[in-house]
């Protein structure tokens, strides 16, 4: 436990600076984008009014009012969010690879430490999960800053105020913020699965050579396909109720997750090589 | 500063030879305290195990005396000191004669050369 | 003692280690010698579990536990941004047998400061720093991989000094090096490696006493083929 805590602390310390820089950049982009989209809408209304010699109300009838929900649901904004998710996934790779290819060979130090090597695995996993939740939480807060910004930038006639809930729904982001526990668990379990899958691939890559490496990685994809193929097959049969299907899906996911974690732990304990 | 060792002769023997030389010239006086094994290793730049081995051997040859918790000392026994002097002198002479034999000079000439060299040495030191 | 028995490691078709066996006695300095690619580094990493071995056993004072061995590689292993002080604290946090006093003493002797950023140190200073990370662990066995490689003369002397110091006591040391000249007089035991096999093993003082040969002499003989 102590080793796990020390290592998690160390990983977080190492990741803090780059992470905060990325977060700051994304926040800045969202800020700028919100202002830009908002002003663009205003611009379009004014242009329409001018070109067609109509009143604002008529322009609004044509173009509609601006809402923050539109901003968030727009392509560029979703792109930024997507970039954020990509950063997390890339971090799942980098958190391992930098220990081999960084300025120093920290992997030597990690593997030499007394105690179980599982702590290394869980420390890195914890870090990525925290980074992910960090993003999600910060994004949540950003909505509460950007929505008023949007509203502030426009004259009252031009915008409609929307609830954050509506924003989330219209942009498709409600899945990330579904506080109904079973849904929340399922969604973030998937996210965890993705991260753990990446960990498994990385650890295989770092432990085997050439041919064996490729085969084993390929095998992981085959297993992924098989597990979900079988799961979906079972679930789409007619014999089950909806919530039973949900639970079965959850159960399969848990088992597969456990399987991936076990492989990862085994690999880092016995097969990994500097 | 470490002593330069000949890599083809056991280090521990070279350490002992060094001690014998210093004992013979009285640089190390009878009864004088000598460094601990650890200190000796550091001074000469050798493995502490080698120092240990040298001391053990010297103790067996009665060149030094050791007691628990007390620094080791050079032997007080004058006979042993004399014996060492004698040994070193013999060894030097044997070596000298071996190199001189190749020249085939008669003994008086050799002795004459030695006396000359001693006289000169005296002048240099004066 | 540290016993290594029947170590085997293959990379594809190549036998990097072919049935390597030897022992390292406590309180001795044993040197693993071999040309580049002979497998020396692989053996050390294999002993420490940094590279999985195909077969063979490593026993340290009768157990398979590595807790009695400290490893000093010839590359930097602490996270990049750390200072010397950070690293020493890190070691203290993780290791129950970390000796802070030894670390401080060596820090002074090597003239390194806690505030030095590790990756900004010169190669020589990094090597000395690595020595501290190994020697400050109160462990009876120490494994060093090329401690003198690519280092200037003066730093080499400082590093060689540690093998004559009190910090050597009670330790069985296994090291690999190409710089035999610098430490010839410090070596107790020599193991010659070629193509992943042990081809010769002897006591250095015995070789001198019985055959008048230095380690380097014997090396030339053994590798003359």
Coordinates of C-alpha atoms in Angstrom, one line a residue:
Chain A
X1 CA 0.0 0.0 0.0
X2 CA 2.8 2.4 0.9
X3 CA 4.6 1.7 -2.3
X4 CA 1.5 2.2 -4.3
X5 CA 0.9 5.6 -2.6
X6 CA 4.4 6.7 -3.1
X7 CA 4.5 5.7 -6.7
X8 CA 1.1 7.3 -7.4
X9 CA 2.3 10.5 -5.9
X10 CA 5.4 10.4 -8.0
X11 CA 3.5 9.8 -11.2
X12 CA 1.2 12.6 -10.4
X13 CA 4.1 15.0 -9.7
X14 CA 5.7 14.1 -13.0
X15 CA 2.5 14.5 -14.9
X16 CA 1.2 17.7 -13.3
X17 CA 3.1 20.3 -15.4
X18 CA 2.4 18.9 -18.9
X19 CA -1.2 18.1 -17.8
X20 CA -1.9 21.5 -16.5
X21 CA -0.5 23.1 -19.7
X22 CA -2.7 21.0 -21.9
X23 CA -5.7 21.8 -19.7
X24 CA -4.9 25.5 -19.9
X25 CA -4.6 25.4 -23.6
X26 CA -7.9 23.6 -24.1
X27 CA -9.6 25.9 -21.7
X28 CA -8.2 28.9 -23.6
X29 CA -9.4 27.4 -26.9
X30 CA -12.8 26.9 -25.6
X31 CA -12.9 30.4 -24.3
X32 CA -11.9 31.8 -27.6
X33 CA -14.1 29.5 -29.6
X34 CA -17.1 30.4 -27.5
X35 CA -16.5 34.1 -28.0
X36 CA -15.9 33.5 -31.7
X37 CA -19.0 31.4 -32.4
X38 CA -21.1 33.8 -30.4
X39 CA -19.9 36.8 -32.2
X40 CA -20.2 35.1 -35.6
X41 CA -23.8 34.4 -34.9
X42 CA -24.4 38.0 -34.0
X43 CA -22.5 39.0 -37.2
X44 CA -24.7 36.8 -39.3
X45 CA -27.8 38.3 -37.9
X46 CA -26.5 41.8 -38.5
X47 CA -25.5 41.0 -42.0
X48 CA -28.9 39.5 -42.8
X49 CA -30.6 42.6 -41.4
X50 CA -28.4 44.8 -43.5
X51 CA -28.6 42.9 -46.7
X52 CA -32.3 42.3 -46.6
X53 CA -33.3 45.5 -44.9
X54 CA -35.3 43.6 -42.2
X55 CA -35.7 44.1 -38.5
X56 CA -33.8 42.1 -35.9
X57 CA -36.9 40.1 -35.0
X58 CA -37.2 39.0 -38.7
X59 CA -33.6 38.1 -38.8
X60 CA -34.0 36.1 -35.7
X61 CA -37.0 34.3 -37.2
X62 CA -34.7 33.3 -40.0
X63 CA -31.6 32.4 -38.2
X64 CA -32.8 31.7 -34.7
X65 CA -31.4 32.9 -31.4
X66 CA -28.1 31.8 -30.3
X67 CA -27.8 29.4 -27.4
X68 CA -24.8 28.1 -25.5
X69 CA -26.0 24.6 -26.4
X70 CA -25.3 25.4 -30.0
X71 CA -21.8 26.5 -29.2
X72 CA -21.1 23.3 -27.4
X73 CA -22.7 21.1 -30.1
X74 CA -20.7 22.8 -32.8
X75 CA -18.0 20.9 -34.7
X76 CA -15.0 22.9 -33.4
X77 CA -16.1 22.7 -29.8
X78 CA -16.6 19.0 -30.0
X79 CA -13.2 18.7 -31.6
X80 CA -11.7 20.3 -28.6
X81 CA -13.4 17.9 -26.4
X82 CA -12.3 15.1 -28.6
X83 CA -8.8 16.3 -28.4
X84 CA -9.0 16.3 -24.6
X85 CA -10.1 12.6 -24.7
X86 CA -7.2 11.8 -27.1
X87 CA -4.8 13.4 -24.7
X88 CA -6.0 11.1 -22.0
X89 CA -5.6 8.0 -24.2
X90 CA -2.2 9.1 -25.4
X91 CA -1.2 9.7 -21.8
X92 CA -2.0 6.0 -21.2
X93 CA 0.7 5.2 -23.6
X94 CA 3.2 7.8 -22.6
X95 CA 3.0 7.1 -18.9
X96 CA 4.8 3.9 -19.7
X97 CA 6.9 4.7 -22.7
X98 CA 8.5 7.7 -21.1
X99 CA 10.1 5.4 -18.5
X100 CA 12.0 3.7 -21.3
X101 CA 12.6 6.5 -23.7
X102 CA 12.6 9.6 -21.5
X103 CA 15.6 11.6 -20.3
X104 CA 16.4 8.8 -17.9
X105 CA 15.7 5.1 -17.6
X106 CA 13.3 5.3 -14.7
X107 CA 11.9 1.9 -15.6
X108 CA 15.1 0.4 -14.1
X109 CA 14.4 2.2 -10.8
X110 CA 10.8 1.1 -10.8
X111 CA 11.6 -2.6 -11.4
X112 CA 14.3 -2.6 -8.8
X113 CA 12.1 -1.3 -6.0
X114 CA 11.4 -3.7 -3.2
X115 CA 7.8 -5.0 -3.0
X116 CA 5.3 -6.1 -5.6
X117 CA 5.4 -4.7 -9.1
X118 CA 1.6 -4.5 -9.2
X119 CA 2.0 -1.2 -7.4
X120 CA 3.7 0.2 -10.5
X121 CA 0.8 -0.9 -12.6
X122 CA -1.9 0.5 -10.3
X123 CA -0.1 3.7 -9.6
X124 CA 0.0 4.5 -13.4
X125 CA -3.6 3.4 -13.8
X126 CA -4.7 5.6 -10.9
X127 CA -2.9 8.5 -12.4
X128 CA -4.5 8.2 -15.8
X129 CA -8.0 7.7 -14.2
X130 CA -7.4 10.8 -12.1
X131 CA -6.3 12.8 -15.2
X132 CA -9.5 11.6 -16.9
X133 CA -11.8 12.6 -14.1
X134 CA -9.9 15.8 -13.8
X135 CA -10.7 16.7 -17.4
X136 CA -14.3 15.8 -16.9
X137 CA -14.6 17.9 -13.8
X138 CA -12.8 20.9 -15.2
X139 CA -14.9 20.7 -18.3
X140 CA -18.0 20.7 -16.1
X141 CA -16.7 23.9 -14.4
X142 CA -15.9 25.4 -17.7
X143 CA -19.5 25.1 -18.8
X144 CA -20.5 27.3 -15.9
X145 CA -18.0 29.9 -17.0
X146 CA -18.6 29.8 -20.7
X147 CA -22.4 29.8 -20.6
X148 CA -22.6 33.2 -18.9
X149 CA -19.8 34.4 -21.3
X150 CA -22.0 33.5 -24.2
X151 CA -24.9 35.3 -22.7
X152 CA -22.9 38.3 -21.8
X153 CA -21.6 38.8 -25.3
X154 CA -25.0 39.2 -26.9
X155 CA -27.8 41.6 -26.6
X156 CA -30.8 40.0 -24.7
X157 CA -32.9 39.6 -27.8
X158 CA -30.4 37.4 -29.5
X159 CA -29.8 34.6 -27.1
X160 CA -31.9 32.1 -25.3
X161 CA -30.7 30.9 -22.0
X162 CA -30.4 27.2 -21.7
X163 CA -29.8 25.0 -18.7
X164 CA -26.5 23.1 -18.5
X165 CA -28.6 19.9 -18.7
X166 CA -30.0 21.0 -22.0
X167 CA -26.5 21.9 -23.2
X168 CA -25.3 18.4 -22.3
X169 CA -28.2 16.7 -24.0
X170 CA -28.0 18.7 -27.2
X171 CA -24.3 18.1 -27.6
X172 CA -24.4 14.4 -26.7
X173 CA -22.2 15.0 -23.7
X174 CA -24.9 13.9 -21.2
X175 CA -23.3 10.5 -21.1
X176 CA -20.3 11.9 -19.4
X177 CA -22.3 13.5 -16.7
X178 CA -25.0 11.0 -16.0
X179 CA -25.2 11.0 -12.3
X180 CA -27.5 8.0 -12.1
X181 CA -25.1 5.6 -10.6
X182 CA -25.6 2.5 -12.7
X183 CA -25.2 4.5 -15.9
X184 CA -22.2 6.4 -14.5
X185 CA -20.6 3.2 -13.5
X186 CA -21.1 1.6 -16.9
X187 CA -19.8 4.6 -18.9
X188 CA -16.7 5.1 -16.8
X189 CA -16.1 1.3 -16.6
X190 CA -15.8 1.5 -20.4
X191 CA -13.4 4.3 -20.1
X192 CA -11.4 2.3 -17.7
X193 CA -11.5 -0.6 -20.0
X194 CA -10.1 1.4 -22.8
X195 CA -7.2 2.6 -20.6
X196 CA -6.5 -0.9 -19.3
X197 CA -6.6 -2.3 -22.9
X198 CA -4.0 0.3 -23.8
X199 CA -1.9 -0.7 -20.8
X200 CA -2.1 -4.4 -21.8
X201 CA -0.9 -3.6 -25.3
X202 CA 1.9 -1.5 -24.1
X203 CA 3.1 -4.1 -21.6
X204 CA 3.0 -6.8 -24.2
X205 CA 5.0 -4.6 -26.6
X206 CA 7.6 -4.0 -23.9
X207 CA 7.9 -7.6 -23.0
X208 CA 8.1 -9.6 -26.1
X209 CA 10.2 -9.4 -29.3
X210 CA 9.3 -9.0 -32.9
X211 CA 7.1 -12.0 -34.0
X212 CA 5.8 -12.9 -30.6
X213 CA 5.0 -9.3 -29.9
X214 CA 2.9 -8.9 -33.0
X215 CA 1.0 -12.2 -32.5
X216 CA 0.2 -11.4 -28.9
X217 CA -1.0 -7.9 -29.7
X218 CA -3.1 -9.3 -32.5
X219 CA -4.5 -11.9 -30.1
X220 CA -5.6 -9.2 -27.8
X221 CA -7.7 -7.7 -30.5
X222 CA -9.1 -11.0 -31.4
X223 CA -10.1 -11.6 -27.8
X224 CA -11.7 -8.2 -27.6
X225 CA -13.7 -9.0 -30.7
X226 CA -14.7 -12.4 -29.4
X227 CA -15.7 -11.1 -26.0
X228 CA -17.9 -8.4 -27.3
X229 CA -19.2 -10.5 -30.2
X230 CA -20.3 -13.1 -27.7
X231 CA -21.7 -10.6 -25.3
X232 CA -23.8 -8.9 -27.9
X233 CA -25.0 -12.2 -29.3
X234 CA -26.2 -13.3 -25.9
X235 CA -27.7 -9.9 -25.1
X236 CA -29.7 -9.6 -28.4
X237 CA -31.4 -12.9 -27.9
X238 CA -35.0 -12.5 -26.9
X239 CA -35.0 -14.3 -23.6
X240 CA -34.0 -11.4 -21.4
X241 CA -35.5 -8.3 -19.9
X242 CA -33.9 -4.9 -20.6
X243 CA -32.3 -4.4 -17.2
X244 CA -31.1 -8.0 -17.2
X245 CA -29.3 -7.3 -20.4
X246 CA -27.7 -4.3 -18.9
X247 CA -26.5 -6.3 -15.9
X248 CA -25.2 -9.0 -18.1
X249 CA -23.3 -6.5 -20.2
X250 CA -21.8 -5.0 -17.1
X251 CA -20.8 -8.5 -15.8
X252 CA -19.1 -9.4 -19.1
X253 CA -17.3 -6.1 -19.0
X254 CA -16.1 -6.6 -15.5
X255 CA -14.8 -10.0 -16.3
X256 CA -13.0 -8.9 -19.4
X257 CA -11.6 -6.0 -17.4
X258 CA -10.3 -8.3 -14.7
X259 CA -8.8 -10.5 -17.4
X260 CA -6.9 -7.6 -18.9
X261 CA -5.7 -6.4 -15.5
X262 CA -4.4 -9.9 -14.7
X263 CA -2.6 -10.2 -17.9
X264 CA -1.1 -6.7 -17.4
X265 CA 0.0 -7.6 -13.9
X266 CA 1.5 -10.9 -14.9
X267 CA 3.4 -9.3 -17.7
X268 CA 4.9 -6.6 -15.6
X269 CA 5.9 -9.0 -12.9
X270 CA 7.4 -11.7 -14.9
X271 CA 7.9 -10.9 -18.5
X272 CA 8.9 -7.3 -18.7
X273 CA 12.3 -6.4 -19.8
X274 CA 14.4 -3.3 -19.8
Chain B
X1 CA 47.6 8.9 -2.9
X2 CA 48.0 5.3 -3.8
X3 CA 51.1 3.2 -4.1
X4 CA 52.0 1.9 -7.5
X5 CA 51.7 -1.9 -7.5
X6 CA 53.3 -4.4 -9.7
X7 CA 50.3 -6.3 -11.2
X8 CA 52.2 -9.5 -11.5
X9 CA 53.1 -10.0 -7.9
X10 CA 50.4 -10.6 -5.3
X11 CA 49.4 -7.3 -3.8
X12 CA 49.5 -8.6 -0.2
X13 CA 53.1 -9.7 -0.7
X14 CA 54.0 -6.3 -1.9
X15 CA 52.4 -4.8 1.1
X16 CA 54.4 -7.0 3.4
X17 CA 57.6 -6.1 1.4
X18 CA 56.8 -2.4 1.9
X19 CA 56.4 -3.0 5.7
X20 CA 59.7 -5.0 5.8
X21 CA 61.5 -2.2 4.1
X22 CA 60.2 0.4 6.4
X23 CA 61.0 -1.8 9.4
X24 CA 64.5 -2.3 8.2
X25 CA 65.2 1.4 7.7
X26 CA 63.5 2.1 11.1
X27 CA 61.0 4.3 9.3
X28 CA 58.7 2.1 11.3
X29 CA 60.2 1.8 14.8
X30 CA 59.8 -1.2 17.0
X31 CA 56.6 -1.0 18.9
X32 CA 55.2 1.7 16.7
X33 CA 51.5 1.8 16.1
X34 CA 50.5 1.0 12.5
X35 CA 47.3 2.0 10.7
X36 CA 44.2 -0.2 11.0
X37 CA 43.4 -2.5 8.1
X38 CA 40.8 -0.1 6.9
X39 CA 43.1 2.9 7.1
X40 CA 45.9 1.0 5.4
X41 CA 43.6 0.1 2.5
X42 CA 42.6 3.7 2.1
X43 CA 46.2 5.0 2.3
X44 CA 47.6 2.5 -0.2
X45 CA 44.6 2.3 -2.4
X46 CA 44.0 -1.4 -2.0
X47 CA 41.1 -3.7 -1.3
X48 CA 40.6 -3.9 2.5
X49 CA 40.6 -7.7 2.2
X50 CA 44.1 -7.5 0.8
X51 CA 45.1 -5.3 3.8
X52 CA 43.5 -7.9 6.0
X53 CA 45.5 -10.7 4.4
X54 CA 48.8 -8.8 4.6
X55 CA 48.3 -8.1 8.3
X56 CA 47.4 -11.7 9.0
X57 CA 50.5 -12.9 7.2
X58 CA 52.7 -10.4 9.0
X59 CA 51.3 -11.5 12.3
X60 CA 52.2 -15.1 11.4
X61 CA 55.7 -14.0 10.5
X62 CA 55.7 -12.1 13.8
X63 CA 56.4 -8.8 12.2
X64 CA 53.5 -7.2 13.9
X65 CA 51.5 -7.8 17.1
X66 CA 47.8 -7.6 17.3
X67 CA 45.5 -7.5 20.2
X68 CA 41.8 -7.0 20.4
X69 CA 40.5 -3.4 20.3
X70 CA 44.0 -2.1 20.3
X71 CA 45.9 -0.8 17.2
X72 CA 48.5 -3.3 15.9
X73 CA 52.1 -2.5 16.5
X74 CA 55.4 -3.3 14.9
X75 CA 57.2 -6.0 16.8
X76 CA 59.5 -5.0 19.7
X77 CA 61.7 -7.9 19.1
X78 CA 65.0 -6.6 17.9
X79 CA 66.0 -10.0 16.7
X80 CA 63.2 -10.0 14.2
X81 CA 64.1 -6.5 13.0
X82 CA 67.6 -7.6 12.6
X83 CA 66.5 -10.6 10.7
X84 CA 64.5 -8.5 8.3
X85 CA 67.4 -6.2 7.7
X86 CA 69.5 -9.2 7.0
X87 CA 66.9 -10.7 4.6
X88 CA 66.5 -7.6 2.6
X89 CA 70.3 -7.1 2.4
X90 CA 70.7 -10.7 1.2
X91 CA 68.0 -10.3 -1.4
X92 CA 69.5 -7.1 -2.7
X93 CA 72.9 -8.7 -2.9
X94 CA 71.6 -11.8 -4.7
X95 CA 69.9 -9.6 -7.2
X96 CA 73.0 -7.5 -7.6
X97 CA 75.2 -10.5 -8.1
X98 CA 72.8 -11.9 -10.7
X99 CA 73.0 -8.8 -12.8
X100 CA 76.8 -8.4 -12.3
X101 CA 77.6 -12.0 -13.2
X102 CA 76.7 -11.3 -16.8
X103 CA 79.6 -8.9 -17.0
X104 CA 82.0 -11.3 -15.5
X105 CA 84.1 -8.8 -13.5
X106 CA 86.4 -10.1 -10.7
X107 CA 85.3 -9.6 -7.1
X108 CA 87.9 -6.8 -6.2
X109 CA 86.7 -4.7 -9.1
X110 CA 83.1 -5.2 -8.1
X111 CA 83.9 -4.3 -4.4
X112 CA 85.8 -1.3 -5.6
X113 CA 82.9 0.0 -7.6
X114 CA 80.6 -0.5 -4.6
X115 CA 82.9 1.5 -2.3
X116 CA 83.1 4.3 -4.9
X117 CA 79.3 4.4 -5.2
X118 CA 78.9 4.5 -1.4
X119 CA 81.4 7.4 -1.2
X120 CA 79.6 9.4 -3.9
X121 CA 76.3 8.7 -2.2
X122 CA 77.7 10.1 1.0
X123 CA 78.8 13.3 -0.8
X124 CA 75.3 13.8 -2.4
X125 CA 73.7 13.5 1.0
X126 CA 76.1 15.8 2.7
Chain C
X1 CA 27.2 -15.9 -1.1
X2 CA 25.6 -15.0 -4.4
X3 CA 25.2 -18.1 -6.5
X4 CA 24.3 -18.1 -10.1
X5 CA 23.5 -21.4 -11.7
X6 CA 22.8 -22.4 -15.3
X7 CA 21.7 -19.0 -16.6
X8 CA 20.4 -19.2 -20.1
X9 CA 19.0 -16.5 -22.3
X10 CA 18.3 -16.6 -26.0
X11 CA 17.4 -13.8 -28.3
X12 CA 16.0 -15.5 -31.4
X13 CA 18.7 -17.9 -32.4
X14 CA 21.5 -16.3 -30.5
X15 CA 22.5 -17.8 -27.1
X16 CA 23.3 -14.6 -25.2
X17 CA 23.8 -16.6 -22.1
X18 CA 24.8 -20.2 -22.3
X19 CA 24.7 -22.1 -19.0
X20 CA 26.5 -19.4 -16.9
X21 CA 27.3 -20.4 -13.4
X22 CA 29.5 -18.8 -10.8
X23 CA 29.5 -17.6 -7.2
X24 CA 30.4 -14.3 -5.5
X25 CA 31.7 -14.7 -2.0
X26 CA 31.0 -12.2 0.7
X27 CA 33.8 -9.7 1.3
X28 CA 35.4 -10.1 -2.1
X29 CA 35.5 -8.1 -5.2
X30 CA 34.7 -10.2 -8.2
X31 CA 35.1 -8.9 -11.7
X32 CA 33.2 -10.2 -14.8
X33 CA 35.4 -9.7 -17.8
X34 CA 34.6 -10.1 -21.4
X35 CA 34.6 -8.4 -24.7
X36 CA 31.7 -6.4 -25.8
X37 CA 28.6 -8.5 -26.4
X38 CA 29.9 -11.3 -24.3
X39 CA 26.8 -11.1 -22.1
X40 CA 28.1 -9.4 -19.0
X41 CA 25.4 -6.7 -18.8
X42 CA 22.8 -9.4 -19.5
X43 CA 24.0 -11.4 -16.5
X44 CA 23.8 -8.5 -14.2
X45 CA 20.4 -7.5 -15.3
X46 CA 19.2 -11.1 -15.2
X47 CA 20.4 -11.5 -11.6
X48 CA 18.4 -8.4 -10.7
X49 CA 15.3 -9.4 -12.6
X50 CA 15.4 -6.6 -15.0
X51 CA 15.6 -9.1 -17.9
X52 CA 13.7 -12.3 -17.6
X53 CA 16.0 -15.3 -18.0
X54 CA 15.0 -18.4 -19.9
X55 CA 16.3 -20.7 -17.2
X56 CA 18.7 -20.8 -14.4
X57 CA 18.6 -19.9 -10.7
X58 CA 20.0 -17.0 -8.7
X59 CA 20.4 -17.6 -5.0
X60 CA 21.5 -14.9 -2.6
X61 CA 22.5 -16.4 0.7
X62 CA 20.3 -19.3 0.0
X63 CA 17.1 -17.4 -1.0
X64 CA 15.7 -16.2 -4.3
X65 CA 15.0 -12.8 -2.7
X66 CA 16.8 -9.8 -4.2
X67 CA 16.6 -7.8 -1.0
X68 CA 20.2 -8.4 -0.2
X69 CA 21.6 -7.1 -3.5
X70 CA 22.0 -3.5 -4.6
X71 CA 22.4 -2.7 -8.3
X72 CA 24.4 0.2 -9.8
X73 CA 23.8 0.5 -13.5
X74 CA 25.8 2.8 -15.8
X75 CA 22.8 4.9 -16.8
X76 CA 20.6 7.3 -15.0
X77 CA 17.5 5.8 -13.4
X78 CA 15.9 8.6 -11.3
X79 CA 13.1 10.6 -12.9
X80 CA 14.5 13.5 -15.0
X81 CA 13.5 16.5 -13.0
X82 CA 14.7 15.3 -9.7
X83 CA 17.5 16.8 -7.7
X84 CA 20.1 14.7 -5.8
X85 CA 18.2 15.5 -2.6
X86 CA 14.9 14.4 -4.1
X87 CA 16.5 11.2 -5.1
X88 CA 17.9 10.5 -1.7
X89 CA 14.6 11.1 -0.1
X90 CA 13.0 8.8 -2.7
X91 CA 15.4 6.0 -1.7
X92 CA 14.8 6.7 1.9
X93 CA 11.0 6.4 1.4
X94 CA 11.2 3.2 -0.5
X95 CA 14.0 1.3 1.2
X96 CA 14.0 0.1 4.8
X97 CA 17.8 -0.5 4.6
X98 CA 18.7 2.9 3.2
X99 CA 21.5 4.4 5.2
X100 CA 21.1 8.2 5.2
X101 CA 24.5 8.7 7.0
X102 CA 26.4 6.8 4.4
X103 CA 24.6 8.8 1.7
X104 CA 25.5 12.1 3.4
X105 CA 29.1 11.0 3.9
X106 CA 29.5 10.0 0.3
X107 CA 27.7 13.1 -0.9
X108 CA 30.4 15.2 0.9
X109 CA 33.3 13.1 -0.3
X110 CA 32.1 13.2 -3.9
X111 CA 31.3 16.9 -3.6
X112 CA 27.7 16.7 -4.8
X113 CA 25.0 18.9 -3.5
X114 CA 21.4 18.0 -2.7
X115 CA 20.3 20.9 -4.9
X116 CA 22.1 19.6 -8.0
X117 CA 19.6 18.6 -10.7
X118 CA 20.6 15.1 -11.7
X119 CA 20.3 15.4 -15.4
X120 CA 22.4 18.5 -15.4
X121 CA 25.3 16.7 -13.8
X122 CA 28.4 15.8 -15.8
X123 CA 28.8 12.1 -16.7
X124 CA 31.4 11.7 -13.9
X125 CA 29.1 13.2 -11.3
X126 CA 26.2 11.1 -12.4
X127 CA 28.4 8.0 -12.0
X128 CA 29.3 9.1 -8.5
X129 CA 25.7 9.8 -7.8
X130 CA 24.8 6.3 -8.9
X131 CA 27.4 4.9 -6.6
X132 CA 25.8 6.6 -3.7
X133 CA 22.4 5.1 -4.6
X134 CA 23.9 1.7 -4.4
X135 CA 26.4 2.0 -1.6
X136 CA 24.1 3.8 0.8
X137 CA 21.9 0.7 0.9
X138 CA 23.0 -1.6 3.8
X139 CA 23.1 -4.7 1.7
X140 CA 25.8 -7.4 1.7
X141 CA 26.0 -7.6 -2.1
X142 CA 26.6 -5.0 -4.7
X143 CA 26.4 -5.4 -8.4
X144 CA 28.0 -2.7 -10.6
X145 CA 27.7 -2.4 -14.4
X146 CA 30.7 -0.6 -15.9
X147 CA 31.2 1.9 -13.1
X148 CA 34.2 3.5 -14.7
X149 CA 33.0 3.6 -18.3
X150 CA 33.6 6.9 -20.2
X151 CA 34.8 8.8 -17.2
X152 CA 37.7 11.2 -16.8
X153 CA 40.8 10.2 -14.9
X154 CA 40.2 12.2 -11.8
X155 CA 36.7 11.0 -11.3
X156 CA 37.9 7.4 -12.0
X157 CA 40.3 7.8 -9.1
X158 CA 37.5 8.9 -6.9
X159 CA 35.3 6.0 -7.9
X160 CA 38.1 3.5 -7.5
X161 CA 38.8 5.0 -4.1
X162 CA 35.4 3.7 -2.9
X163 CA 36.6 0.2 -3.3
X164 CA 39.4 0.8 -0.8
X165 CA 37.2 2.5 1.7
X166 CA 35.2 1.5 4.7
X167 CA 32.2 1.2 2.5
X168 CA 33.6 -1.9 1.1
X169 CA 33.5 -3.8 4.3
X170 CA 31.1 -6.6 4.7
X171 CA 30.2 -6.5 1.0
X172 CA 30.5 -9.0 -1.8
X173 CA 30.9 -7.1 -5.0
X174 CA 30.3 -8.2 -8.6
X175 CA 31.3 -5.8 -11.3
X176 CA 31.9 -5.6 -15.0
X177 CA 34.4 -3.3 -16.4
X178 CA 36.7 -2.8 -19.3
X179 CA 39.0 -0.6 -17.3
X180 CA 40.9 -3.4 -15.7
X181 CA 44.0 -1.3 -15.4
X182 CA 42.5 1.0 -12.9
X183 CA 41.3 -1.6 -10.5
X184 CA 43.5 -4.6 -11.2
X185 CA 45.1 -4.4 -7.8
X186 CA 41.7 -4.3 -6.1
X187 CA 40.2 -7.4 -7.6
X188 CA 40.0 -10.6 -5.7
X189 CA 38.4 -12.9 -8.2
X190 CA 38.1 -12.9 -12.0
X191 CA 35.5 -14.5 -14.2
X192 CA 36.1 -14.5 -17.9
X193 CA 33.2 -14.6 -20.3
X194 CA 33.0 -15.3 -24.0
X195 CA 30.0 -15.7 -26.2
X196 CA 27.8 -16.1 -23.2
X197 CA 29.9 -18.8 -21.5
X198 CA 32.3 -18.8 -18.6
X199 CA 35.6 -19.8 -20.0
X200 CA 37.8 -19.2 -17.0
X201 CA 37.6 -18.3 -13.4
X202 CA 40.4 -17.7 -10.9
X203 CA 41.7 -15.9 -7.8
X204 CA 43.7 -12.9 -8.9
X205 CA 46.3 -13.1 -6.1
X206 CA 46.7 -16.8 -6.7
X207 CA 47.4 -16.1 -10.4
X208 CA 50.0 -13.6 -9.4
X209 CA 51.6 -15.8 -6.8
X210 CA 51.6 -19.1 -8.6
X211 CA 52.1 -17.9 -12.2
X212 CA 53.4 -14.4 -11.9
X213 CA 50.5 -13.3 -14.2
X214 CA 48.4 -10.2 -13.9
X215 CA 44.8 -10.2 -14.7
X216 CA 45.5 -8.6 -18.0
X217 CA 48.2 -11.2 -18.8
X218 CA 45.7 -13.9 -18.2
X219 CA 43.1 -12.1 -20.2
X220 CA 45.4 -12.0 -23.2
X221 CA 46.0 -15.7 -22.9
X222 CA 42.4 -16.7 -22.5
X223 CA 41.1 -14.5 -25.3
X224 CA 44.0 -15.3 -27.7
X225 CA 42.0 -17.5 -30.0

